[in-house]
XYZ file of C-alpha atoms in Angstrom:
507
model
C 6.688 -2.616 14.566
C 9.004 -0.184 15.728
C 10.531 0.765 12.514
C 13.903 2.202 14.338
C 14.641 -0.921 15.823
C 16.552 -3.948 14.006
C 14.380 -7.244 14.647
C 14.982 -10.711 13.780
C 12.720 -13.328 13.029
C 12.221 -14.542 16.610
C 10.691 -10.830 17.306
C 7.538 -11.496 15.032
C 4.475 -12.668 15.883
C 2.619 -15.455 14.169
C 0.824 -13.446 11.689
C 3.874 -11.432 10.751
C 6.010 -14.387 10.296
C 3.845 -16.084 8.158
C 3.931 -13.010 5.805
C 7.869 -12.886 6.096
C 8.049 -16.219 5.038
C 5.692 -15.857 2.458
C 7.888 -13.174 0.882
C 9.041 -14.362 -2.679
C 12.799 -13.439 -1.806
C 12.557 -15.408 1.614
C 10.975 -18.377 -0.498
C 13.848 -18.492 -3.049
C 16.745 -16.759 -1.601
C 18.900 -17.120 -4.912
C 19.301 -13.820 -6.672
C 17.332 -14.004 -9.770
C 16.844 -11.648 -12.823
C 13.706 -9.138 -11.766
C 11.443 -10.904 -14.564
C 11.763 -14.510 -12.524
C 9.360 -13.784 -9.455
C 7.174 -16.303 -7.569
C 5.245 -13.636 -5.499
C 2.364 -13.891 -7.454
C 1.987 -17.644 -7.526
C 2.820 -17.742 -3.827
C -0.089 -15.291 -2.852
C -2.668 -17.100 -5.071
C -2.016 -20.468 -3.996
C -1.746 -18.955 -0.120
C -5.379 -17.392 -0.932
C -6.724 -20.785 -2.369
C -5.037 -23.008 -0.004
C -6.193 -20.821 3.327
C -4.647 -22.429 6.488
C -4.800 -26.049 4.920
C -2.484 -28.756 4.932
C -1.146 -30.270 1.735
C -3.087 -33.536 3.417
C -6.520 -31.705 2.876
C -5.637 -31.509 -0.976
C -3.795 -34.492 -1.952
C -5.037 -37.488 -4.037
C -1.877 -39.369 -3.529
C 1.298 -39.142 -1.245
C 3.817 -36.559 -2.205
C 6.613 -38.584 -0.939
C 6.156 -41.205 -3.697
C 7.378 -38.912 -6.331
C 11.084 -37.717 -6.685
C 10.472 -34.453 -8.726
C 8.189 -32.494 -5.852
C 10.579 -29.635 -5.639
C 12.727 -28.238 -8.223
C 16.237 -28.661 -8.210
C 18.583 -25.846 -9.480
C 22.175 -26.407 -9.521
C 24.947 -24.051 -8.709
C 28.708 -25.079 -9.229
C 30.854 -24.138 -6.332
C 34.368 -24.542 -7.780
C 33.843 -24.850 -11.899
C 34.637 -28.468 -11.383
C 33.120 -31.435 -9.909
C 31.603 -29.278 -6.872
C 27.954 -28.351 -7.065
C 25.129 -27.386 -4.496
C 21.734 -28.407 -5.230
C 19.607 -25.364 -4.368
C 15.959 -26.408 -4.315
C 13.304 -24.192 -5.032
C 10.007 -26.055 -2.881
C 6.925 -26.935 -4.211
C 4.744 -23.788 -3.774
C 2.124 -25.999 -2.081
C 4.293 -27.948 -0.075
C 6.176 -24.765 1.132
C 2.972 -22.947 1.868
C 1.594 -25.923 3.891
C 4.858 -25.784 6.034
C 4.253 -22.087 6.664
C 0.693 -22.560 7.635
C 1.925 -25.395 10.299
C 4.715 -23.847 11.812
C 3.226 -20.135 11.900
C -0.293 -21.335 13.554
C 0.011 -19.306 16.433
C 0.075 -22.111 19.019
C 3.290 -23.820 17.241
C 4.611 -20.498 16.496
C 4.362 -19.830 20.253
C 5.797 -23.169 20.910
C 9.136 -22.562 18.677
C 9.401 -18.872 20.332
C 9.657 -20.546 23.856
C 11.879 -23.148 23.025
C 14.368 -20.820 21.794
C 14.065 -18.574 25.070
C 14.201 -21.591 27.253
C 17.753 -22.912 25.672
C 18.966 -19.022 25.597
C 18.659 -18.942 29.089
C 21.293 -21.627 29.840
C 23.075 -21.836 26.502
C 26.841 -21.087 26.836
C 26.524 -20.238 22.753
C 25.972 -17.024 21.424
C 23.977 -17.551 18.127
C 24.626 -14.663 15.650
C 22.923 -16.041 12.704
C 19.260 -15.800 13.399
C 18.014 -13.442 10.271
C 17.625 -9.705 10.963
C 14.004 -9.265 9.229
C 13.556 -5.392 9.383
C 15.229 -2.528 8.097
C 14.740 0.825 9.146
C 11.988 1.861 6.861
C 10.377 -1.253 8.242
C 10.794 -3.474 4.844
C 12.063 -6.953 5.204
C 15.769 -6.890 4.393
C 17.452 -8.882 1.570
C 18.484 -12.070 3.284
C 21.861 -12.081 1.364
C 23.074 -8.344 2.197
C 21.825 -8.964 6.031
C 23.506 -12.163 6.140
C 26.930 -10.184 5.203
C 26.740 -7.228 7.547
C 25.598 -9.946 10.196
C 28.929 -11.903 9.373
C 30.859 -8.851 9.547
C 29.140 -7.171 12.600
C 28.810 -10.114 14.697
C 31.652 -12.466 13.773
C 34.359 -10.665 12.223
C 34.302 -7.256 14.226
C 33.440 -9.468 17.631
C 36.114 -12.027 17.062
C 38.643 -8.884 16.857
C 37.374 -7.518 20.289
C 37.651 -10.784 21.669
C 41.350 -10.680 20.967
C 41.537 -8.476 24.209
C 40.069 -11.083 26.653
C 41.374 -14.366 25.122
C 44.364 -15.766 23.679
C 43.614 -18.715 21.740
C 40.969 -19.486 18.597
C 39.461 -22.808 17.516
C 37.284 -22.539 14.456
C 35.365 -25.380 12.800
C 32.572 -26.089 10.730
C 29.826 -28.656 9.866
C 30.472 -30.578 6.741
C 27.735 -30.228 4.243
C 25.167 -29.219 7.253
C 21.756 -29.132 5.454
C 22.187 -32.233 3.377
C 23.245 -34.533 6.516
C 20.145 -32.979 9.268
C 18.320 -36.118 10.103
C 14.649 -35.018 9.642
C 13.611 -36.707 13.019
C 15.849 -34.898 15.075
C 13.558 -31.686 14.610
C 11.110 -33.008 16.708
C 13.858 -33.839 19.044
C 14.644 -30.092 18.795
C 11.566 -28.714 19.576
C 9.830 -30.945 22.265
C 13.165 -32.844 23.763
C 14.546 -36.267 22.357
C 12.235 -38.208 25.090
C 9.120 -36.520 24.439
C 9.508 -37.042 20.596
C 10.290 -40.706 21.096
C 7.410 -41.290 23.081
C 4.769 -39.557 20.507
C 6.633 -40.596 17.412
C 3.273 -41.363 15.858
C 1.347 -38.451 16.813
C 0.125 -36.054 14.236
C -0.219 -33.616 17.281
C 3.412 -32.780 17.505
C 4.767 -29.893 15.720
C 8.249 -31.599 14.973
C 6.711 -34.902 13.421
C 4.548 -32.258 11.199
C 7.673 -30.765 10.169
C 9.368 -33.937 9.572
C 6.520 -34.979 7.314
C 6.632 -32.086 5.295
C 10.155 -32.509 4.857
C 9.923 -36.102 3.931
C 6.872 -35.752 1.652
C 9.458 -33.022 -0.163
C 12.220 -35.375 -0.572
C 10.711 -38.411 -1.853
C 10.388 -40.133 1.584
C 13.732 -39.391 2.814
C 14.842 -38.811 6.051
C 18.206 -37.215 5.623
C 18.826 -33.925 4.295
C 16.650 -30.456 4.188
C 16.209 -28.597 0.866
C 18.566 -25.855 0.598
C 17.293 -22.497 -0.735
C 14.802 -20.644 1.528
C 15.140 -18.582 4.729
C 12.451 -21.034 6.323
C 14.806 -23.971 5.696
C 17.507 -21.811 7.260
C 15.330 -21.358 10.451
C 14.406 -24.839 10.563
C 18.278 -25.671 10.152
C 18.650 -22.882 13.254
C 15.813 -25.123 15.471
C 18.314 -27.964 15.174
C 21.719 -26.172 15.893
C 19.948 -24.123 18.603
C 18.883 -27.711 20.112
C 22.847 -28.614 19.772
C 23.620 -25.650 21.324
C 21.785 -26.313 24.591
C 23.280 -29.986 24.510
C 26.650 -28.893 23.881
C 26.408 -26.319 26.997
C 25.154 -29.297 29.319
C 28.159 -31.121 28.375
C 30.258 -28.382 29.296
C 29.139 -27.523 32.453
C 29.402 -31.387 33.331
C 32.543 -30.986 32.476
C 32.999 -28.282 34.843
C 34.590 -25.748 32.529
C 34.049 -22.329 34.066
C 32.073 -19.867 31.692
C 34.500 -16.943 32.344
C 37.620 -19.271 30.733
C 35.997 -19.419 27.040
C 33.453 -17.504 24.581
C 31.708 -19.358 21.747
C 30.150 -17.651 18.976
C 28.234 -20.008 16.202
C 26.865 -18.332 13.050
C 24.951 -20.999 11.552
C 27.176 -24.241 11.208
C 30.579 -22.292 11.629
C 31.864 -22.114 15.364
C 34.478 -20.235 16.810
C 35.854 -20.923 20.313
C 37.900 -18.182 22.095
C 39.919 -19.866 24.946
C 42.280 -18.539 27.220
C 44.086 -22.289 27.665
C 44.846 -25.011 24.592
C 43.359 -27.500 26.810
C 40.206 -25.703 27.489
C 39.943 -25.159 23.925
C 40.398 -29.114 22.814
C 37.842 -30.122 25.431
C 35.416 -28.255 24.247
C 36.020 -29.260 20.722
C 35.701 -32.469 21.839
C 32.584 -31.781 23.232
C 31.087 -30.214 20.269
C 32.155 -33.007 17.916
C 30.384 -35.688 20.150
C 27.221 -33.890 20.464
C 26.849 -33.016 16.806
C 27.828 -36.507 16.012
C 24.677 -37.539 18.359
C 22.661 -35.571 15.382
C 24.341 -37.366 12.572
C 26.662 -34.212 11.976
C 30.351 -34.025 11.358
C 32.668 -31.287 11.653
C 34.683 -30.919 8.702
C 38.299 -31.638 9.291
C 39.780 -29.232 6.696
C 38.139 -26.224 8.435
C 38.944 -27.042 11.910
C 42.243 -25.274 13.377
C 43.381 -23.207 16.403
C 45.808 -20.255 16.492
C 47.250 -18.125 19.150
C 46.963 -15.176 17.033
C 43.159 -14.292 17.208
C 43.273 -10.899 15.872
C 44.801 -12.351 12.217
C 42.757 -15.473 12.486
C 39.371 -13.554 13.095
C 39.496 -12.429 9.592
C 39.645 -14.472 6.535
C 43.056 -15.171 4.729
C 41.845 -14.152 1.428
C 40.811 -10.679 2.864
C 44.250 -9.959 4.710
C 46.059 -10.616 1.593
C 43.531 -8.706 -0.331
C 44.019 -5.904 1.903
C 47.654 -5.944 0.707
C 47.516 -5.852 -2.899
C 48.190 -2.735 -4.864
C 45.229 -1.472 -6.637
C 45.303 -0.825 -10.521
C 43.773 1.908 -12.494
C 44.466 0.417 -15.626
C 41.071 -1.995 -16.219
C 42.911 -4.659 -18.050
C 45.780 -4.831 -15.567
C 43.173 -4.802 -12.607
C 41.753 -7.767 -14.284
C 44.907 -9.954 -14.667
C 45.628 -8.877 -11.096
C 42.530 -10.373 -9.931
C 42.363 -13.313 -11.835
C 46.144 -14.288 -10.441
C 44.696 -13.530 -7.002
C 41.474 -15.524 -7.554
C 43.642 -18.832 -8.231
C 45.307 -18.628 -4.767
C 41.714 -17.879 -3.246
C 39.346 -19.503 -5.408
C 35.713 -18.416 -4.788
C 36.495 -16.309 -2.046
C 34.516 -13.271 -1.036
C 37.184 -10.709 -1.887
C 37.224 -11.944 -5.379
C 33.579 -11.057 -5.229
C 33.779 -7.969 -3.835
C 36.998 -6.667 -6.162
C 34.320 -7.912 -9.371
C 31.930 -5.979 -7.713
C 34.170 -2.892 -7.488
C 35.208 -3.612 -10.733
C 31.778 -3.604 -12.151
C 31.046 -0.415 -10.685
C 34.121 1.560 -12.210
C 32.859 -0.107 -15.546
C 29.281 1.064 -15.268
C 30.642 4.725 -14.746
C 32.970 4.379 -18.293
C 31.690 6.017 -21.125
C 34.612 5.351 -23.418
C 36.103 2.119 -24.073
C 38.089 3.151 -27.300
C 41.295 2.559 -25.666
C 40.726 -1.025 -24.584
C 40.522 -4.419 -26.264
C 37.355 -5.536 -25.212
C 38.048 -9.257 -26.726
C 40.549 -9.347 -23.693
C 38.577 -7.874 -21.077
C 35.742 -10.235 -21.965
C 38.069 -13.165 -21.929
C 39.591 -12.043 -18.692
C 36.217 -12.030 -16.940
C 35.108 -15.265 -18.544
C 38.433 -16.961 -16.827
C 37.415 -15.509 -13.380
C 33.954 -16.322 -13.855
C 35.200 -19.832 -14.716
C 37.493 -20.547 -11.855
C 35.306 -18.564 -9.269
C 31.251 -19.544 -9.615
C 30.876 -16.985 -6.987
C 30.877 -14.436 -9.003
C 28.167 -15.447 -11.674
C 26.002 -12.426 -11.040
C 28.503 -9.698 -11.049
C 30.536 -11.423 -13.680
C 27.540 -11.722 -15.956
C 26.589 -7.842 -15.091
C 29.822 -6.984 -16.580
C 29.752 -8.909 -19.590
C 26.375 -6.738 -19.920
C 28.005 -3.737 -20.566
C 31.470 -5.249 -22.761
C 29.372 -7.146 -24.878
C 27.602 -3.772 -26.653
C 30.944 -2.647 -27.193
C 31.791 -4.715 -30.014
C 29.967 -2.910 -32.603
C 29.891 -5.739 -35.146
C 26.785 -7.502 -34.507
C 27.959 -10.676 -36.109
C 31.367 -10.504 -34.452
C 29.432 -9.802 -31.003
C 27.419 -12.969 -31.571
C 30.544 -14.801 -32.197
C 32.350 -13.785 -28.811
C 29.343 -14.262 -27.383
C 28.547 -17.751 -28.572
C 32.512 -18.633 -27.439
C 31.965 -17.395 -23.883
C 29.055 -19.308 -23.633
C 30.553 -22.582 -24.976
C 33.414 -22.036 -22.522
C 31.568 -21.624 -19.456
C 29.053 -24.257 -20.292
C 31.569 -26.677 -19.686
C 31.414 -26.060 -16.049
C 29.139 -29.035 -14.687
C 25.311 -28.404 -13.165
C 25.774 -24.630 -13.631
C 21.752 -23.727 -14.354
C 22.333 -20.834 -12.193
C 25.082 -19.516 -14.473
C 22.905 -20.001 -17.336
C 20.188 -18.188 -15.800
C 22.604 -15.022 -15.413
C 24.133 -15.253 -18.576
C 20.643 -15.272 -20.385
C 19.838 -12.135 -18.358
C 23.285 -10.464 -19.734
C 22.392 -11.306 -23.460
C 18.719 -10.698 -23.045
C 18.622 -7.775 -25.739
C 20.716 -9.730 -28.309
C 18.713 -11.088 -31.374
C 19.017 -14.551 -32.865
C 21.516 -15.863 -30.667
C 22.028 -19.606 -31.501
C 22.390 -20.737 -27.516
C 20.688 -23.814 -26.414
C 20.049 -23.588 -22.504
C 19.729 -26.685 -20.545
C 18.289 -24.822 -17.401
C 14.552 -25.295 -17.578
C 13.908 -21.646 -15.990
C 15.805 -20.453 -18.874
C 13.392 -22.517 -20.821
C 10.074 -20.629 -19.138
C 12.407 -17.519 -20.259
C 12.165 -18.427 -23.554
C 8.601 -18.719 -23.678
C 8.821 -23.006 -23.446
C 6.168 -24.853 -21.690
C 7.926 -26.204 -18.580
C 6.653 -27.426 -15.208
C 8.967 -26.735 -12.681
C 6.925 -28.973 -9.839
C 5.273 -31.909 -9.783
C 1.694 -31.395 -9.416
C -0.153 -35.120 -10.078
C -0.479 -35.417 -6.655
C -2.744 -32.670 -5.820
C -6.568 -33.413 -6.223
C -7.855 -29.801 -6.377
C -8.255 -28.438 -9.773
C -8.210 -24.940 -8.559
C -4.915 -24.911 -7.547
C -3.546 -26.755 -10.658
C -4.899 -24.488 -12.681
C -3.094 -21.712 -10.615
C 0.169 -23.577 -11.809
C -1.252 -23.368 -15.416
C -2.365 -19.970 -15.314
C 0.238 -17.669 -13.043
C 3.798 -17.220 -14.710
C 6.679 -17.075 -12.818
C 8.267 -15.018 -15.742
C 6.889 -11.662 -16.217
C 7.022 -10.918 -19.651
C 6.578 -7.276 -19.229
C 9.133 -6.775 -16.786
C 11.275 -9.270 -19.354
C 10.671 -6.567 -22.094
C 11.372 -3.345 -20.343
C 14.749 -5.169 -19.150
C 17.469 -2.487 -20.127
C 20.445 -4.284 -22.165
C 22.877 -3.664 -19.226
C 22.628 -5.240 -15.727
C 22.745 -2.231 -13.465
C 23.424 -2.018 -9.858
C 20.239 -1.580 -8.557
C 19.352 -4.934 -10.124
C 21.721 -6.928 -8.478
C 24.000 -4.705 -5.784
C 23.492 -6.867 -2.287
C 26.105 -4.979 -0.680
C 24.459 -1.872 -0.785
C 26.193 0.768 1.232
C 27.935 -2.046 2.880
C 31.799 -1.451 2.611
C 33.071 -4.102 5.756
C 33.057 -6.985 3.296
C-alpha cells in the first residue's frame, strides 16, 4: 500500500480487508479502557478456524439461542432512550469475515460498488478511511469525525455558492430496521436474489444467514458496534442510492439542478428550486420504504440558508459563547448550554477541552473540588455522550480529596447518582476505570465486562452450539482483560488513553 495516500476500505484487496476487519478496534468500535482488548482472542480463534464457516463447527444452530452476541447498553439521553451495542460472538464474526473476504466474494462486492458509482447521483462520503500517513489503520471514531467535517460540513458550505436550498433528513433507527434479506438484493439485484433465495452459493444469502444466526433467527436488524456491520449497512445503502438515482432519472430531473451528499443514513440534498427538493425527497422516501426503512420526520427539514444550515445549531451557538477561564464558572456555563443542546457534539468537545485544561493544572487549592465533581456529574447525567471525557475528568478530581474516607463517600455518591441512568453499562465501564486505583470501594457493578475486570467468572457469549473443544477452550483460556495492563494503569486517565480528536480542531 502507498502510505502517503488515504485509502478507504474499497481500496483493499481481500487479504488486506480480512486483516482490517480482524483488528480489535474494528471488531468492537466502542472506546474501551486499554486493559479490555479482544485482539488476542480474535487472533487465536482465527488461527484455529482458518477459513472455516461456523457451519463446520456447530453442533446445533446458533439461531436457536438468544444470547449469541453480547449486548452492551449505552444510554443516549439519561432517560429511556438507549442504544444496544452488540459485541458479536467472535466465532460468528470471524466466520462472516472469512466469507466476505474470500477473494471471489470480495471482488463481487467491489465490482458492485463500482457499478453503482458509475451511475449514481448520490455522493457517498461515509466509506471508512483505513490508512493514515504512517500506513497504520485509523481509529474509526476519529476518522468518522474527520470525514464528517471535511466531507459533509465543509462541502456543504462550498455548495452554497451553487445552490439555494438545502433539504436534510436521515433514516429512523437504521441498523435496527434493516431487513436482512435485502442484503442479497443489494449485492445481486432483487430479481437474482429472489430466484436464488434458497441457494447457499449466493454471497448475499450467506451474509443474511450469518446475521440471522447472530440474532435469534430474526430477519430485521443488524448488530451495531463494529466496522464490519457499518460496511454491510453501506452495501445496502449503496443499493438504495442506485434505486433513488434510477427514479430521479425517470422523473427527468436534470443533474445540474441538484447535488446529494450521503453520510451513511444521513442525506443532504442541495437544490436550485424548492420543487426539485420536494420531488427528490419524495423519491428517497418511497425507495427507502421499499427496503423497509423510514425517514425521521423530526429531522427532516429544508432551508434557504445553506451556509447556516450546513453547520449544526449547537456548534453555531457554542461558537458565540464567551469562554470563561474560571473552571467552576466554565462548567456552569457548559451545563446551562447542555440543557439547550443535550448530548451534542459541542458539549462533548468542550468537555475534551476542559479535561485538557485540568490535566495541565498542578494546583487545585483555590477550587471547591466537590462542587466541580458535582457539576461534572450533572453534565454526564444529562449528556451520556460525555461518559468517557467526564470520567477522565473525575479521575483527576477524585484524588484531590485527600481524606480517603471522605473521597470514598463522594465517589459512592457520584456512582449512586449516575447509576440511576437506565441501561448504562458503558458508563459503568468507564467509571470503573476512573476509580481503578481506589481501594475498598463498595460499588456493585451490573455490567458483565466490569465483573470480568473484577476477576469474576463471566461468559460474554453463548458457546453451547459449538462442537469444537479447542475453540471452547480458547474462550476459557484467553482473557479479554489484560491483568498486567490493568495493574499498570495510572490513576488518572490521560489524553493518550482517550483522545479521539487528536490534532483535529474542526469539530
